[in-house]
């Protein structure tokens, strides 16, 4: 038997967890989600992820059928039922069943699903040698069309860029915003180091404000690394001393080649190394205990 899944108030085996083909999450990508991670029996930044889920839902007038506290407890319970300590957790809230029209008002019950799985970790080689990425020709959704700050089920924008990345033999792509400034990658935020200063695009550049991004900013402060949020172009990336990506799954992953240009001296830089070390230390000691 597979794992247990939480589906609208019940725990069901994953093979039996079914949603309606009239669910607007399926028909229109109308819904929101979160990707969360547990390390050694503790859920990392759980409350921050829950808060972001509730903010995403508010932005699309979607009612979450549990309180933040109840959701927190359900997430822990699913992990316990599946006897997981190191895990990837996916919380999905979809608009629910309606008719074939767009109108969310005709979907009376939103659906909440919690799926847990083992984490698929990137090969250690990437962390030691760095990743190669390209820039996608697909621009990140504009703030005035679909704000990337909403972690919605509508990921086609990112998937189009991901298709371009994989077609070129790499696993991530940088996405520019519609003004030509660097926004983020398909599933990760982007940082560069130039002249000793750590730089990342601000939320208004059109990004998902990553939880890992926030952790990195915190760590930089603690380590007295100069930090700035500002918009920049690809020129800054190509000429940077260091570059790395951040995300729940990827954690902090160095980038050593962008569009065929070697970043810095082609090796993982010292600022990136410090942040990776500190990040790993933090995930070992912090988090909401699953089994207490
Ligand atoms: N940007 C996008 C588009 C994402 O989907 C994600 C999450 N995978 C991130 C950034 C990183 O966010 P977090 O650190 O919260 O996982």
XYZ file of C-alpha atoms and ligand atoms in Angstrom:
308
model
C 0.000 0.000 0.000
C 1.100 3.514 -0.725
C 1.072 6.383 1.723
C -1.814 8.049 3.494
C -3.115 11.283 2.056
C -5.270 13.869 3.800
C -8.280 14.671 1.644
C -11.031 16.905 2.990
C -11.084 15.758 6.560
C -10.225 12.130 5.914
C -7.079 10.069 5.661
C -7.170 7.815 2.622
C -4.590 5.580 0.924
C -3.058 7.568 -1.942
C -4.410 5.179 -4.614
C -7.909 5.915 -3.352
C -7.521 9.684 -3.083
C -9.708 11.015 -5.896
C -10.989 14.443 -6.837
C -13.756 15.372 -9.253
C -13.046 16.095 -12.926
C -15.260 19.167 -12.337
C -12.830 20.522 -9.748
C -11.752 23.965 -10.932
C -8.227 23.218 -9.768
C -8.150 20.611 -12.513
C -10.227 22.502 -15.086
C -8.634 25.952 -14.679
C -5.671 25.735 -12.324
C -7.866 27.605 -9.844
C -6.226 26.982 -6.493
C -3.074 27.471 -4.443
C -0.379 25.237 -3.001
C 2.721 24.962 -0.844
C 5.833 22.807 -0.919
C 7.243 22.228 2.557
C 10.064 20.114 3.895
C 10.735 18.137 7.048
C 14.244 17.380 8.267
C 14.907 14.729 10.888
C 11.459 14.842 12.438
C 10.998 18.637 12.285
C 9.062 20.670 9.750
C 11.182 23.572 8.556
C 9.535 27.014 8.613
C 6.087 25.425 8.804
C 4.280 28.544 10.023
C 5.826 30.685 7.290
C 4.612 28.227 4.639
C 1.136 28.157 6.173
C 1.017 31.955 6.242
C 2.043 32.121 2.580
C -0.652 29.582 1.675
C -3.291 31.688 3.434
C -2.039 34.851 1.725
C -2.112 33.158 -1.708
C -5.673 31.989 -0.975
C -6.791 35.473 0.109
C -5.386 36.947 -3.068
C -7.709 34.746 -5.113
C -10.692 34.860 -2.698
C -10.345 31.185 -1.884
C -11.552 29.874 1.430
C -9.282 27.379 3.178
C -11.497 24.919 5.056
C -9.168 24.741 8.098
C -7.666 27.342 10.415
C -3.881 27.848 10.206
C -3.546 25.981 13.524
C -5.696 23.066 12.337
C -3.699 22.840 9.107
C -0.456 22.767 11.097
C -1.741 19.839 13.160
C -3.045 17.949 10.094
C 0.320 18.249 8.368
C 2.047 16.766 11.411
C -0.563 14.019 11.618
C -0.100 12.946 7.982
C 3.648 12.765 8.542
C 3.132 10.646 11.650
C 0.681 8.331 9.879
C 3.259 7.792 7.159
C 6.084 7.434 9.688
C 8.118 10.060 7.887
C 10.909 12.130 9.387
C 12.584 13.494 6.271
C 9.883 14.410 3.837
C 8.498 16.679 1.185
C 4.994 17.912 1.956
C 2.583 19.246 -0.648
C -0.504 21.118 0.515
C -3.022 21.862 -2.237
C -6.198 23.887 -1.920
C -8.346 23.836 -5.014
C -11.525 25.753 -5.729
C -13.526 22.537 -5.687
C -16.287 21.131 -7.798
C -18.316 23.480 -9.979
C -19.745 23.539 -13.465
C -17.874 24.052 -16.726
C -18.005 27.838 -16.404
C -15.221 29.884 -14.815
C -17.296 31.296 -11.969
C -15.711 30.407 -8.605
C -18.983 31.365 -6.887
C -20.426 28.149 -8.270
C -17.859 26.060 -6.408
C -19.221 25.885 -2.849
C -16.574 23.631 -1.294
C -12.855 24.134 -1.700
C -10.776 20.972 -1.447
C -7.741 20.581 0.815
C -5.208 17.867 0.129
C -1.993 17.046 1.998
C 0.434 14.715 0.253
C 3.715 13.601 1.788
C 6.584 11.934 0.027
C 10.247 11.154 0.366
C 12.445 14.011 -0.799
C 14.175 13.641 -4.122
C 17.503 15.246 -3.395
C 19.632 16.804 -6.122
C 22.918 14.970 -6.696
C 25.614 16.192 -4.283
C 27.755 16.936 -7.376
C 25.552 19.995 -8.104
C 26.292 21.467 -4.679
C 30.015 20.878 -5.086
C 30.452 21.893 -8.713
C 27.462 24.115 -9.390
C 24.613 23.997 -11.832
C 24.445 25.168 -15.406
C 21.362 27.229 -16.287
C 20.039 29.084 -19.312
C 17.825 32.137 -19.684
C 14.372 31.313 -20.952
C 12.742 33.259 -23.779
C 9.516 32.980 -21.757
C 9.001 36.046 -19.558
C 7.735 35.610 -15.990
C 4.054 36.493 -15.595
C 3.559 40.206 -15.262
C 2.500 41.562 -11.849
C -0.497 43.114 -13.510
C -1.622 39.836 -15.094
C -0.958 37.065 -12.568
C 1.228 38.157 -9.653
C 4.011 35.546 -9.210
C 3.684 36.222 -5.465
C 0.560 34.060 -5.546
C 1.655 30.431 -5.375
C -1.206 29.285 -7.563
C -1.919 26.010 -9.328
C -1.379 27.890 -12.570
C 2.250 26.964 -13.241
C 2.145 26.910 -17.034
C 4.291 30.037 -17.254
C 7.051 28.232 -15.352
C 6.480 24.968 -17.217
C 6.999 26.714 -20.578
C 10.367 27.953 -19.321
C 11.197 24.534 -17.864
C 10.530 22.922 -21.267
C 13.089 25.273 -22.770
C 15.614 24.422 -20.063
C 15.282 20.659 -20.480
C 15.368 20.973 -24.285
C 18.756 22.642 -23.812
C 19.937 19.918 -21.439
C 19.827 21.896 -18.179
C 17.467 21.648 -15.240
C 16.718 25.298 -14.469
C 16.092 28.491 -16.430
C 16.305 32.134 -15.443
C 13.108 34.039 -16.175
C 13.154 37.772 -16.841
C 10.179 39.985 -16.078
C 8.427 41.824 -18.872
C 10.777 44.806 -18.450
C 13.791 42.604 -19.100
C 15.045 42.475 -15.507
C 15.952 39.211 -13.820
C 13.014 37.848 -11.816
C 13.629 34.265 -10.703
C 13.898 30.712 -12.004
C 11.087 28.258 -12.792
C 10.972 26.887 -9.243
C 13.705 28.774 -7.390
C 14.763 32.302 -6.446
C 18.050 33.715 -7.686
C 20.879 35.497 -5.882
C 24.161 36.932 -7.145
C 27.250 38.200 -5.348
C 28.900 41.266 -6.872
C 31.799 43.089 -5.226
C 31.147 41.297 -1.930
C 27.457 42.274 -1.866
C 24.720 39.664 -1.948
C 21.929 40.796 -4.269
C 18.476 39.435 -5.114
C 15.499 40.925 -6.974
C 12.775 42.501 -4.793
C 9.198 41.165 -4.677
C 8.041 43.921 -7.027
C 10.324 42.558 -9.750
C 7.683 39.817 -10.076
C 8.829 36.831 -8.035
C 7.491 34.316 -5.583
C 8.853 35.465 -2.236
C 10.572 32.233 -1.313
C 10.756 31.015 2.254
C 14.306 29.807 1.547
C 15.087 33.268 0.119
C 13.991 34.812 3.447
C 16.172 32.349 5.374
C 19.193 33.230 3.212
C 18.635 36.946 3.848
C 18.470 36.231 7.604
C 21.678 34.168 7.455
C 23.472 36.877 5.463
C 22.617 39.399 8.222
C 23.933 37.044 10.900
C 27.139 36.475 8.955
C 27.637 40.213 8.290
C 27.408 39.707 4.552
C 26.305 42.933 2.854
C 22.931 42.459 1.276
C 20.796 44.434 -1.133
C 17.442 43.849 -2.803
C 17.502 45.469 -6.227
C 16.596 44.846 -9.825
C 19.383 43.868 -12.196
C 19.851 42.629 -15.732
C 21.477 39.517 -17.169
C 24.671 41.563 -17.558
C 24.975 41.556 -13.745
C 24.461 37.799 -13.651
C 27.059 37.119 -16.364
C 29.613 39.354 -14.650
C 28.824 38.336 -11.067
C 31.374 36.699 -8.791
C 28.917 34.115 -7.521
C 25.407 33.026 -8.305
C 23.058 30.576 -6.576
C 19.432 29.499 -6.488
C 17.220 28.905 -3.453
C 14.112 26.804 -2.940
C 12.554 24.329 -0.554
C 13.614 21.339 -2.652
C 16.927 22.706 -3.950
C 17.899 24.468 -0.676
C 20.885 26.596 -1.803
C 22.335 25.432 -5.075
C 25.349 27.122 -6.684
C 25.253 28.181 -10.349
C 28.562 28.197 -12.184
C 27.469 28.586 -15.806
C 24.727 30.792 -17.290
C 23.983 30.809 -21.036
C 27.443 29.392 -21.676
C 29.205 32.086 -19.582
C 31.347 30.928 -16.691
C 30.390 32.633 -13.415
C 33.321 33.967 -11.369
C 36.181 31.517 -11.609
C 33.819 28.623 -12.386
C 33.986 27.250 -8.864
C 31.549 27.529 -5.993
C 32.285 30.866 -4.294
C 33.040 31.548 -0.643
C 29.797 33.419 0.166
C 27.741 30.582 -1.351
C 29.743 28.026 0.640
C 29.169 29.840 3.950
C 25.454 30.159 3.282
C 25.102 26.474 2.326
C 26.871 25.477 5.542
C 24.782 27.776 7.738
C 21.574 26.741 6.004
C 22.296 23.064 6.630
C 23.066 23.768 10.273
C 19.774 25.607 10.650
C 17.674 22.832 9.092
C 19.277 20.384 11.545
C 18.313 22.349 14.635
C 15.188 24.348 13.800
C 11.629 23.371 12.944
C 8.294 22.247 14.326
C 8.643 18.773 15.906
C 6.403 16.148 14.280
C 6.496 13.643 17.119
C 5.910 15.739 20.250
N 10.012 30.645 -7.159
C 9.094 29.795 -7.633
C 8.420 30.103 -8.916
C 8.772 28.630 -6.909
O 7.857 27.779 -7.367
C 9.443 28.381 -5.687
C 9.088 27.178 -4.862
N 9.428 25.973 -5.461
C 10.422 29.286 -5.258
C 10.652 30.432 -6.003
C 11.175 29.069 -3.975
O 10.320 29.232 -2.877
P 10.565 28.476 -1.497
O 11.917 28.840 -1.035
O 9.502 28.990 -0.612
O 10.430 27.018 -1.778
